[in-house]
Each structure stands twice: as structure tokens, then as C-alpha cells.
Amino acid sequence: MTSKKLDDKIKLTARTVNVQIGQEVKVILKLYDENKKILKQKEYKEEVQENTNVEKRFTILSLSNELNIDSSKVKYVSGWIDADDDGEITREYEKEVWIEVIEGEEKITIIVELPHSKETGWGAKGLAGHTAMAIGNRFFDYGPDYSNNKIFNEEIYQADLNQDGDMEDNVKIDNIPNAGFYFAPGRPWWAEMIS
């Protein structure tokens, strides 16, 4: 059994027996759960090439999408090419190939803001601005939502932003004592702004 990630390119090949070039033969791909119970299967017709080979190219992700299966449930895939077009696996020259789905490793990067030399308080500790991380190629950033025109609902932020003793107001940054970047509500910045 070989192991592949969801987006690895897979090429299933077989040399045909007693089948003419240009003729079509069956290729059957099956998706299985962790208990090797079939989730779904798909039958394809592939044409025999000039070198009498038949091949089927796919990724597990594209196959699960085509069959409308949640790819996180797919733990095994099997494939079989009917090389002699008789509808049965012939032991001498055909076999069902099994593939185990493995999770790929992803690099995780955490970005910590260094202390500012001219800052005091949280800024001196490096916590006045953004906190960010990257998972693989995806970047996530969280920072202050410092906008003079925006109205912040205290109930949503679960904070007494204007420090009047309740969490029921809608306030602007100008109405938040000592707001600046130090006490501004935060928000995710990914997929919103150009960096």
C-alpha cells in the first residue's frame, strides 16, 4: 500500500492484454473511510494508448469533490484497471491498488512583535499592535481596529469601551478614553487589507 496526500498527483497505469489500441476499458476508483467501508465509487472509460497502456490521472481531493464526499472522511482509495476488458480482476496481470491518505506536514510560523524602544506599557513588551501567524501559505493577522468613523458595539466586544459602567453603548474611538492604538478593539486583518 502506498501513501499519498489529498492533493498529490496520482497516475494509475496498466498494460492491456488482448485489447486493441483505441478500445476503451474500465477504470474503477473507490473511496473508503477509516474502517475501509466504501464511501463511494466511480467507473471511468479510458482509451488504450498506442503503447497498449491505459492510464488514469487524478488527485484524491479532485475525486472526492467529483463524488461530493467530504475529503476529511477519505482515509483510503483503491483503483483497478480492467486491462483485458473482461469485467474481473485477473490475478496474473491485474491488481487492485490501495492508497492510504496521509496528512501533509505544514510549516507554522508565529510572528511576535518585538518591543518598541520608545514605547511604554504594552508597547514596550511588544504587544501594542499585531499578532500574526502563518499556516503553510495562509497568513493570519490580528490587530487594532483603529477607525475614527467606526461605531463599536460594546455588547459585541463584551467590554465597557467608554468606561461608563455598562456594556450597552455604541461608541466611536473618539469617545473611548485613552483609546489610540492602546485600547482600540481588535479585529482580524487577513483577507481584508493589502499588506
PDB file of C-alpha atoms in Angstrom:
ATOM      1  CA  MET A   1       0.000   0.000   0.000  1.00  0.00           C
ATOM      2  CA  THR A   2       1.356   3.430  -0.919  1.00  0.00           C
ATOM      3  CA  SER A   3       0.639   6.678   0.921  1.00  0.00           C
ATOM      4  CA  LYS A   4      -0.428   9.951  -0.681  1.00  0.00           C
ATOM      5  CA  LYS A   5      -1.663  13.366   0.430  1.00  0.00           C
ATOM      6  CA  LEU A   6      -5.035  14.665  -0.746  1.00  0.00           C
ATOM      7  CA  ASP A   7      -3.560  16.919  -3.431  1.00  0.00           C
ATOM      8  CA  ASP A   8      -0.746  14.612  -4.635  1.00  0.00           C
ATOM      9  CA  LYS A   9      -0.987  13.748  -8.328  1.00  0.00           C
ATOM     10  CA  ILE A  10      -1.650  10.046  -8.859  1.00  0.00           C
ATOM     11  CA  LYS A  11      -1.202   8.124 -12.102  1.00  0.00           C
ATOM     12  CA  LEU A  12      -2.751   4.660 -12.228  1.00  0.00           C
ATOM     13  CA  THR A  13      -1.410   2.649 -15.204  1.00  0.00           C
ATOM     14  CA  ALA A  14      -1.766  -0.845 -16.660  1.00  0.00           C
ATOM     15  CA  ARG A  15      -0.580  -2.638 -19.788  1.00  0.00           C
ATOM     16  CA  THR A  16      -3.548  -4.154 -21.607  1.00  0.00           C
ATOM     17  CA  VAL A  17      -3.877  -7.774 -22.691  1.00  0.00           C
ATOM     18  CA  ASN A  18      -5.798  -8.861 -25.817  1.00  0.00           C
ATOM     19  CA  VAL A  19      -7.286  -5.376 -26.211  1.00  0.00           C
ATOM     20  CA  GLN A  20      -6.970  -3.192 -29.302  1.00  0.00           C
ATOM     21  CA  ILE A  21      -5.440   0.283 -29.418  1.00  0.00           C
ATOM     22  CA  GLY A  22      -8.248   2.848 -29.232  1.00  0.00           C
ATOM     23  CA  GLN A  23     -10.588   0.473 -27.413  1.00  0.00           C
ATOM     24  CA  GLU A  24     -11.914   1.653 -24.059  1.00  0.00           C
ATOM     25  CA  VAL A  25     -11.517  -0.284 -20.821  1.00  0.00           C
ATOM     26  CA  LYS A  26     -12.951   0.248 -17.337  1.00  0.00           C
ATOM     27  CA  VAL A  27     -11.126   2.063 -14.553  1.00  0.00           C
ATOM     28  CA  ILE A  28     -12.785   1.851 -11.141  1.00  0.00           C
ATOM     29  CA  LEU A  29     -11.809   4.175  -8.286  1.00  0.00           C
ATOM     30  CA  LYS A  30     -13.235   3.739  -4.770  1.00  0.00           C
ATOM     31  CA  LEU A  31     -13.085   5.982  -1.704  1.00  0.00           C
ATOM     32  CA  TYR A  32     -13.082   4.414   1.780  1.00  0.00           C
ATOM     33  CA  ASP A  33     -13.446   5.665   5.346  1.00  0.00           C
ATOM     34  CA  GLU A  34     -11.079   4.791   8.220  1.00  0.00           C
ATOM     35  CA  ASN A  35     -12.786   1.381   8.651  1.00  0.00           C
ATOM     36  CA  LYS A  36     -12.301   0.591   4.952  1.00  0.00           C
ATOM     37  CA  LYS A  37     -16.031   0.926   4.325  1.00  0.00           C
ATOM     38  CA  ILE A  38     -16.755   2.209   0.798  1.00  0.00           C
ATOM     39  CA  LEU A  39     -17.955   5.800   0.791  1.00  0.00           C
ATOM     40  CA  LYS A  40     -18.458   5.988  -2.994  1.00  0.00           C
ATOM     41  CA  GLN A  41     -17.003   4.666  -6.211  1.00  0.00           C
ATOM     42  CA  LYS A  42     -16.730   5.906  -9.770  1.00  0.00           C
ATOM     43  CA  GLU A  43     -16.303   3.990 -13.014  1.00  0.00           C
ATOM     44  CA  TYR A  44     -14.488   5.588 -15.945  1.00  0.00           C
ATOM     45  CA  LYS A  45     -13.823   4.500 -19.519  1.00  0.00           C
ATOM     46  CA  GLU A  46     -10.234   5.110 -20.625  1.00  0.00           C
ATOM     47  CA  GLU A  47      -8.865   4.581 -24.115  1.00  0.00           C
ATOM     48  CA  VAL A  48      -5.979   2.174 -24.778  1.00  0.00           C
ATOM     49  CA  GLN A  49      -2.946   4.171 -25.956  1.00  0.00           C
ATOM     50  CA  GLU A  50      -0.509   3.291 -28.768  1.00  0.00           C
ATOM     51  CA  ASN A  51       1.856   1.560 -26.341  1.00  0.00           C
ATOM     52  CA  THR A  52      -1.121  -0.591 -25.186  1.00  0.00           C
ATOM     53  CA  ASN A  53      -1.095   1.187 -21.818  1.00  0.00           C
ATOM     54  CA  VAL A  54      -4.107   2.655 -20.070  1.00  0.00           C
ATOM     55  CA  GLU A  55      -3.713   5.378 -17.506  1.00  0.00           C
ATOM     56  CA  LYS A  56      -5.924   7.382 -15.185  1.00  0.00           C
ATOM     57  CA  ARG A  57      -4.618  10.575 -13.578  1.00  0.00           C
ATOM     58  CA  PHE A  58      -6.317  12.118 -10.552  1.00  0.00           C
ATOM     59  CA  THR A  59      -5.877  13.550  -7.085  1.00  0.00           C
ATOM     60  CA  ILE A  60      -7.774  12.201  -4.107  1.00  0.00           C
ATOM     61  CA  LEU A  61      -9.100  15.706  -3.480  1.00  0.00           C
ATOM     62  CA  SER A  62     -10.453  16.091  -7.034  1.00  0.00           C
ATOM     63  CA  LEU A  63     -12.015  12.617  -6.885  1.00  0.00           C
ATOM     64  CA  SER A  64     -13.729  13.293  -3.540  1.00  0.00           C
ATOM     65  CA  ASN A  65     -15.001  16.644  -4.872  1.00  0.00           C
ATOM     66  CA  GLU A  66     -16.304  14.947  -8.034  1.00  0.00           C
ATOM     67  CA  LEU A  67     -18.131  12.374  -5.916  1.00  0.00           C
ATOM     68  CA  ASN A  68     -19.368  15.027  -3.472  1.00  0.00           C
ATOM     69  CA  ILE A  69     -17.594  13.432  -0.477  1.00  0.00           C
ATOM     70  CA  ASP A  70     -16.052  15.367   2.411  1.00  0.00           C
ATOM     71  CA  SER A  71     -12.331  14.781   1.759  1.00  0.00           C
ATOM     72  CA  SER A  72     -11.573  14.700   5.507  1.00  0.00           C
ATOM     73  CA  LYS A  73     -13.559  11.433   5.729  1.00  0.00           C
ATOM     74  CA  VAL A  74     -11.499   9.726   2.995  1.00  0.00           C
ATOM     75  CA  LYS A  75      -8.748   7.553   4.506  1.00  0.00           C
ATOM     76  CA  TYR A  76      -8.147   5.030   1.707  1.00  0.00           C
ATOM     77  CA  VAL A  77      -8.522   4.911  -2.070  1.00  0.00           C
ATOM     78  CA  SER A  78      -8.386   1.875  -4.318  1.00  0.00           C
ATOM     79  CA  GLY A  79      -8.047   1.743  -8.061  1.00  0.00           C
ATOM     80  CA  TRP A  80      -8.334  -1.024 -10.644  1.00  0.00           C
ATOM     81  CA  ILE A  81      -7.903  -1.020 -14.410  1.00  0.00           C
ATOM     82  CA  ASP A  82      -9.649  -3.846 -16.292  1.00  0.00           C
ATOM     83  CA  ALA A  83      -6.636  -4.483 -18.551  1.00  0.00           C
ATOM     84  CA  ASP A  84      -8.259  -7.323 -20.526  1.00  0.00           C
ATOM     85  CA  ASP A  85     -11.783  -5.858 -20.533  1.00  0.00           C
ATOM     86  CA  ASP A  86     -13.381  -8.995 -19.049  1.00  0.00           C
ATOM     87  CA  GLY A  87     -15.012  -7.350 -16.002  1.00  0.00           C
ATOM     88  CA  GLU A  88     -12.951  -9.330 -13.461  1.00  0.00           C
ATOM     89  CA  ILE A  89      -9.580  -8.931 -11.777  1.00  0.00           C
ATOM     90  CA  THR A  90      -7.248 -11.411 -13.477  1.00  0.00           C
ATOM     91  CA  ARG A  91      -4.543 -12.317 -10.953  1.00  0.00           C
ATOM     92  CA  GLU A  92      -1.753 -12.832 -13.470  1.00  0.00           C
ATOM     93  CA  TYR A  93      -1.663  -9.224 -14.685  1.00  0.00           C
ATOM     94  CA  GLU A  94      -4.268  -7.119 -12.866  1.00  0.00           C
ATOM     95  CA  LYS A  95      -4.447  -5.991  -9.281  1.00  0.00           C
ATOM     96  CA  GLU A  96      -6.364  -3.505  -7.209  1.00  0.00           C
ATOM     97  CA  VAL A  97      -4.012  -0.771  -5.992  1.00  0.00           C
ATOM     98  CA  TRP A  98      -4.559   0.599  -2.472  1.00  0.00           C
ATOM     99  CA  ILE A  99      -3.549   4.075  -1.365  1.00  0.00           C
ATOM    100  CA  GLU A 100      -3.584   5.348   2.202  1.00  0.00           C
ATOM    101  CA  VAL A 101      -4.416   9.037   2.641  1.00  0.00           C
ATOM    102  CA  ILE A 102      -1.920  10.836   4.862  1.00  0.00           C
ATOM    103  CA  GLU A 103      -1.931  14.359   6.195  1.00  0.00           C
ATOM    104  CA  GLY A 104       0.779  16.573   4.814  1.00  0.00           C
ATOM    105  CA  GLU A 105       3.112  18.468   7.068  1.00  0.00           C
ATOM    106  CA  GLU A 106       2.619  22.218   7.155  1.00  0.00           C
ATOM    107  CA  LYS A 107       5.026  24.806   8.401  1.00  0.00           C
ATOM    108  CA  ILE A 108       3.570  27.022  11.126  1.00  0.00           C
ATOM    109  CA  THR A 109       5.129  30.442  11.629  1.00  0.00           C
ATOM    110  CA  ILE A 110       4.308  32.655  14.595  1.00  0.00           C
ATOM    111  CA  ILE A 111       5.211  36.318  14.383  1.00  0.00           C
ATOM    112  CA  VAL A 112       5.821  38.096  17.670  1.00  0.00           C
ATOM    113  CA  GLU A 113       6.076  41.853  17.660  1.00  0.00           C
ATOM    114  CA  LEU A 114       9.338  42.988  19.238  1.00  0.00           C
ATOM    115  CA  PRO A 115       9.278  45.704  21.908  1.00  0.00           C
ATOM    116  CA  HIS A 116       9.462  49.281  20.664  1.00  0.00           C
ATOM    117  CA  SER A 117      12.337  51.311  22.084  1.00  0.00           C
ATOM    118  CA  LYS A 118      10.228  54.472  22.502  1.00  0.00           C
ATOM    119  CA  GLU A 119       7.123  52.747  23.891  1.00  0.00           C
ATOM    120  CA  THR A 120       5.941  52.183  27.432  1.00  0.00           C
ATOM    121  CA  GLY A 121       3.464  49.673  28.838  1.00  0.00           C
ATOM    122  CA  TRP A 122       2.241  47.032  26.365  1.00  0.00           C
ATOM    123  CA  GLY A 123       4.224  48.594  23.517  1.00  0.00           C
ATOM    124  CA  ALA A 124       7.459  48.137  25.454  1.00  0.00           C
ATOM    125  CA  LYS A 125       6.563  44.448  25.730  1.00  0.00           C
ATOM    126  CA  GLY A 126       5.829  44.173  22.028  1.00  0.00           C
ATOM    127  CA  LEU A 127       2.080  43.795  22.458  1.00  0.00           C
ATOM    128  CA  ALA A 128       0.783  47.155  21.250  1.00  0.00           C
ATOM    129  CA  GLY A 129      -0.001  46.107  17.702  1.00  0.00           C
ATOM    130  CA  HIS A 130      -0.450  42.988  15.633  1.00  0.00           C
ATOM    131  CA  THR A 131      -0.146  39.324  16.407  1.00  0.00           C
ATOM    132  CA  ALA A 132       0.265  37.154  13.352  1.00  0.00           C
ATOM    133  CA  MET A 133       0.857  33.609  12.219  1.00  0.00           C
ATOM    134  CA  ALA A 134       1.135  31.632   9.009  1.00  0.00           C
ATOM    135  CA  ILE A 135      -0.037  28.076   8.392  1.00  0.00           C
ATOM    136  CA  GLY A 136       1.543  26.825   5.207  1.00  0.00           C
ATOM    137  CA  ASN A 137       0.922  29.570   2.644  1.00  0.00           C
ATOM    138  CA  ARG A 138      -2.028  31.099   4.511  1.00  0.00           C
ATOM    139  CA  PHE A 139      -1.320  34.209   6.566  1.00  0.00           C
ATOM    140  CA  PHE A 140      -3.393  35.379   9.509  1.00  0.00           C
ATOM    141  CA  ASP A 141      -3.008  38.732  11.242  1.00  0.00           C
ATOM    142  CA  TYR A 142      -4.899  40.273  14.147  1.00  0.00           C
ATOM    143  CA  GLY A 143      -4.523  43.942  15.011  1.00  0.00           C
ATOM    144  CA  PRO A 144      -6.212  47.049  16.338  1.00  0.00           C
ATOM    145  CA  ASP A 145      -9.375  48.269  14.681  1.00  0.00           C
ATOM    146  CA  TYR A 146      -8.474  51.902  14.927  1.00  0.00           C
ATOM    147  CA  SER A 147     -11.018  53.776  12.844  1.00  0.00           C
ATOM    148  CA  ASN A 148     -12.317  57.207  13.861  1.00  0.00           C
ATOM    149  CA  ASN A 149     -15.552  56.786  11.915  1.00  0.00           C
ATOM    150  CA  LYS A 150     -16.432  53.270  13.024  1.00  0.00           C
ATOM    151  CA  ILE A 151     -19.005  52.678  15.746  1.00  0.00           C
ATOM    152  CA  PHE A 152     -18.210  49.828  18.141  1.00  0.00           C
ATOM    153  CA  ASN A 153     -20.965  47.913  19.912  1.00  0.00           C
ATOM    154  CA  GLU A 154     -19.853  47.187  23.484  1.00  0.00           C
ATOM    155  CA  GLU A 155     -22.093  44.142  23.687  1.00  0.00           C
ATOM    156  CA  ILE A 156     -20.372  42.510  20.705  1.00  0.00           C
ATOM    157  CA  TYR A 157     -16.908  43.225  22.133  1.00  0.00           C
ATOM    158  CA  GLN A 158     -18.077  42.347  25.668  1.00  0.00           C
ATOM    159  CA  ALA A 159     -16.210  45.358  27.021  1.00  0.00           C
ATOM    160  CA  ASP A 160     -17.059  48.692  28.632  1.00  0.00           C
ATOM    161  CA  LEU A 161     -15.193  50.619  25.940  1.00  0.00           C
ATOM    162  CA  ASN A 162     -16.240  54.112  27.104  1.00  0.00           C
ATOM    163  CA  GLN A 163     -15.814  53.140  30.783  1.00  0.00           C
ATOM    164  CA  ASP A 164     -19.277  54.311  31.890  1.00  0.00           C
ATOM    165  CA  GLY A 165     -20.103  51.207  33.933  1.00  0.00           C
ATOM    166  CA  ASP A 166     -22.135  49.205  31.385  1.00  0.00           C
ATOM    167  CA  MET A 167     -21.638  47.263  28.154  1.00  0.00           C
ATOM    168  CA  GLU A 168     -24.684  48.577  26.291  1.00  0.00           C
ATOM    169  CA  ASP A 169     -23.344  51.517  24.289  1.00  0.00           C
ATOM    170  CA  ASN A 170     -22.331  52.109  20.711  1.00  0.00           C
ATOM    171  CA  VAL A 171     -19.180  54.209  20.837  1.00  0.00           C
ATOM    172  CA  LYS A 172     -16.681  55.801  18.466  1.00  0.00           C
ATOM    173  CA  ILE A 173     -12.921  55.721  19.041  1.00  0.00           C
ATOM    174  CA  ASP A 174     -13.064  59.439  19.926  1.00  0.00           C
ATOM    175  CA  ASN A 175     -15.404  58.569  22.828  1.00  0.00           C
ATOM    176  CA  ILE A 176     -13.091  55.881  24.243  1.00  0.00           C
ATOM    177  CA  PRO A 177     -10.824  57.322  26.953  1.00  0.00           C
ATOM    178  CA  ASN A 178      -7.121  56.905  26.066  1.00  0.00           C
ATOM    179  CA  ALA A 179      -8.088  54.807  23.033  1.00  0.00           C
ATOM    180  CA  GLY A 180      -5.378  55.373  20.444  1.00  0.00           C
ATOM    181  CA  PHE A 181      -3.919  52.059  19.438  1.00  0.00           C
ATOM    182  CA  TYR A 182      -3.670  51.026  23.090  1.00  0.00           C
ATOM    183  CA  PHE A 183      -7.327  50.478  23.901  1.00  0.00           C
ATOM    184  CA  ALA A 184      -8.851  50.103  20.451  1.00  0.00           C
ATOM    185  CA  PRO A 185     -10.928  46.977  19.827  1.00  0.00           C
ATOM    186  CA  GLY A 186      -9.159  44.385  17.705  1.00  0.00           C
ATOM    187  CA  ARG A 187     -10.143  42.685  14.501  1.00  0.00           C
ATOM    188  CA  PRO A 188      -8.763  40.128  12.051  1.00  0.00           C
ATOM    189  CA  TRP A 189      -6.928  41.800   9.193  1.00  0.00           C
ATOM    190  CA  TRP A 190      -6.443  38.810   6.902  1.00  0.00           C
ATOM    191  CA  ALA A 191      -8.231  38.794   3.564  1.00  0.00           C
ATOM    192  CA  GLU A 192      -9.275  42.391   4.136  1.00  0.00           C
ATOM    193  CA  MET A 193      -6.311  44.637   3.546  1.00  0.00           C
ATOM    194  CA  ILE A 194      -3.292  44.767   1.282  1.00  0.00           C
ATOM    195  CA  SER A 195      -0.105  44.082   3.195  1.00  0.00           C
TER     196      SER A 195
END
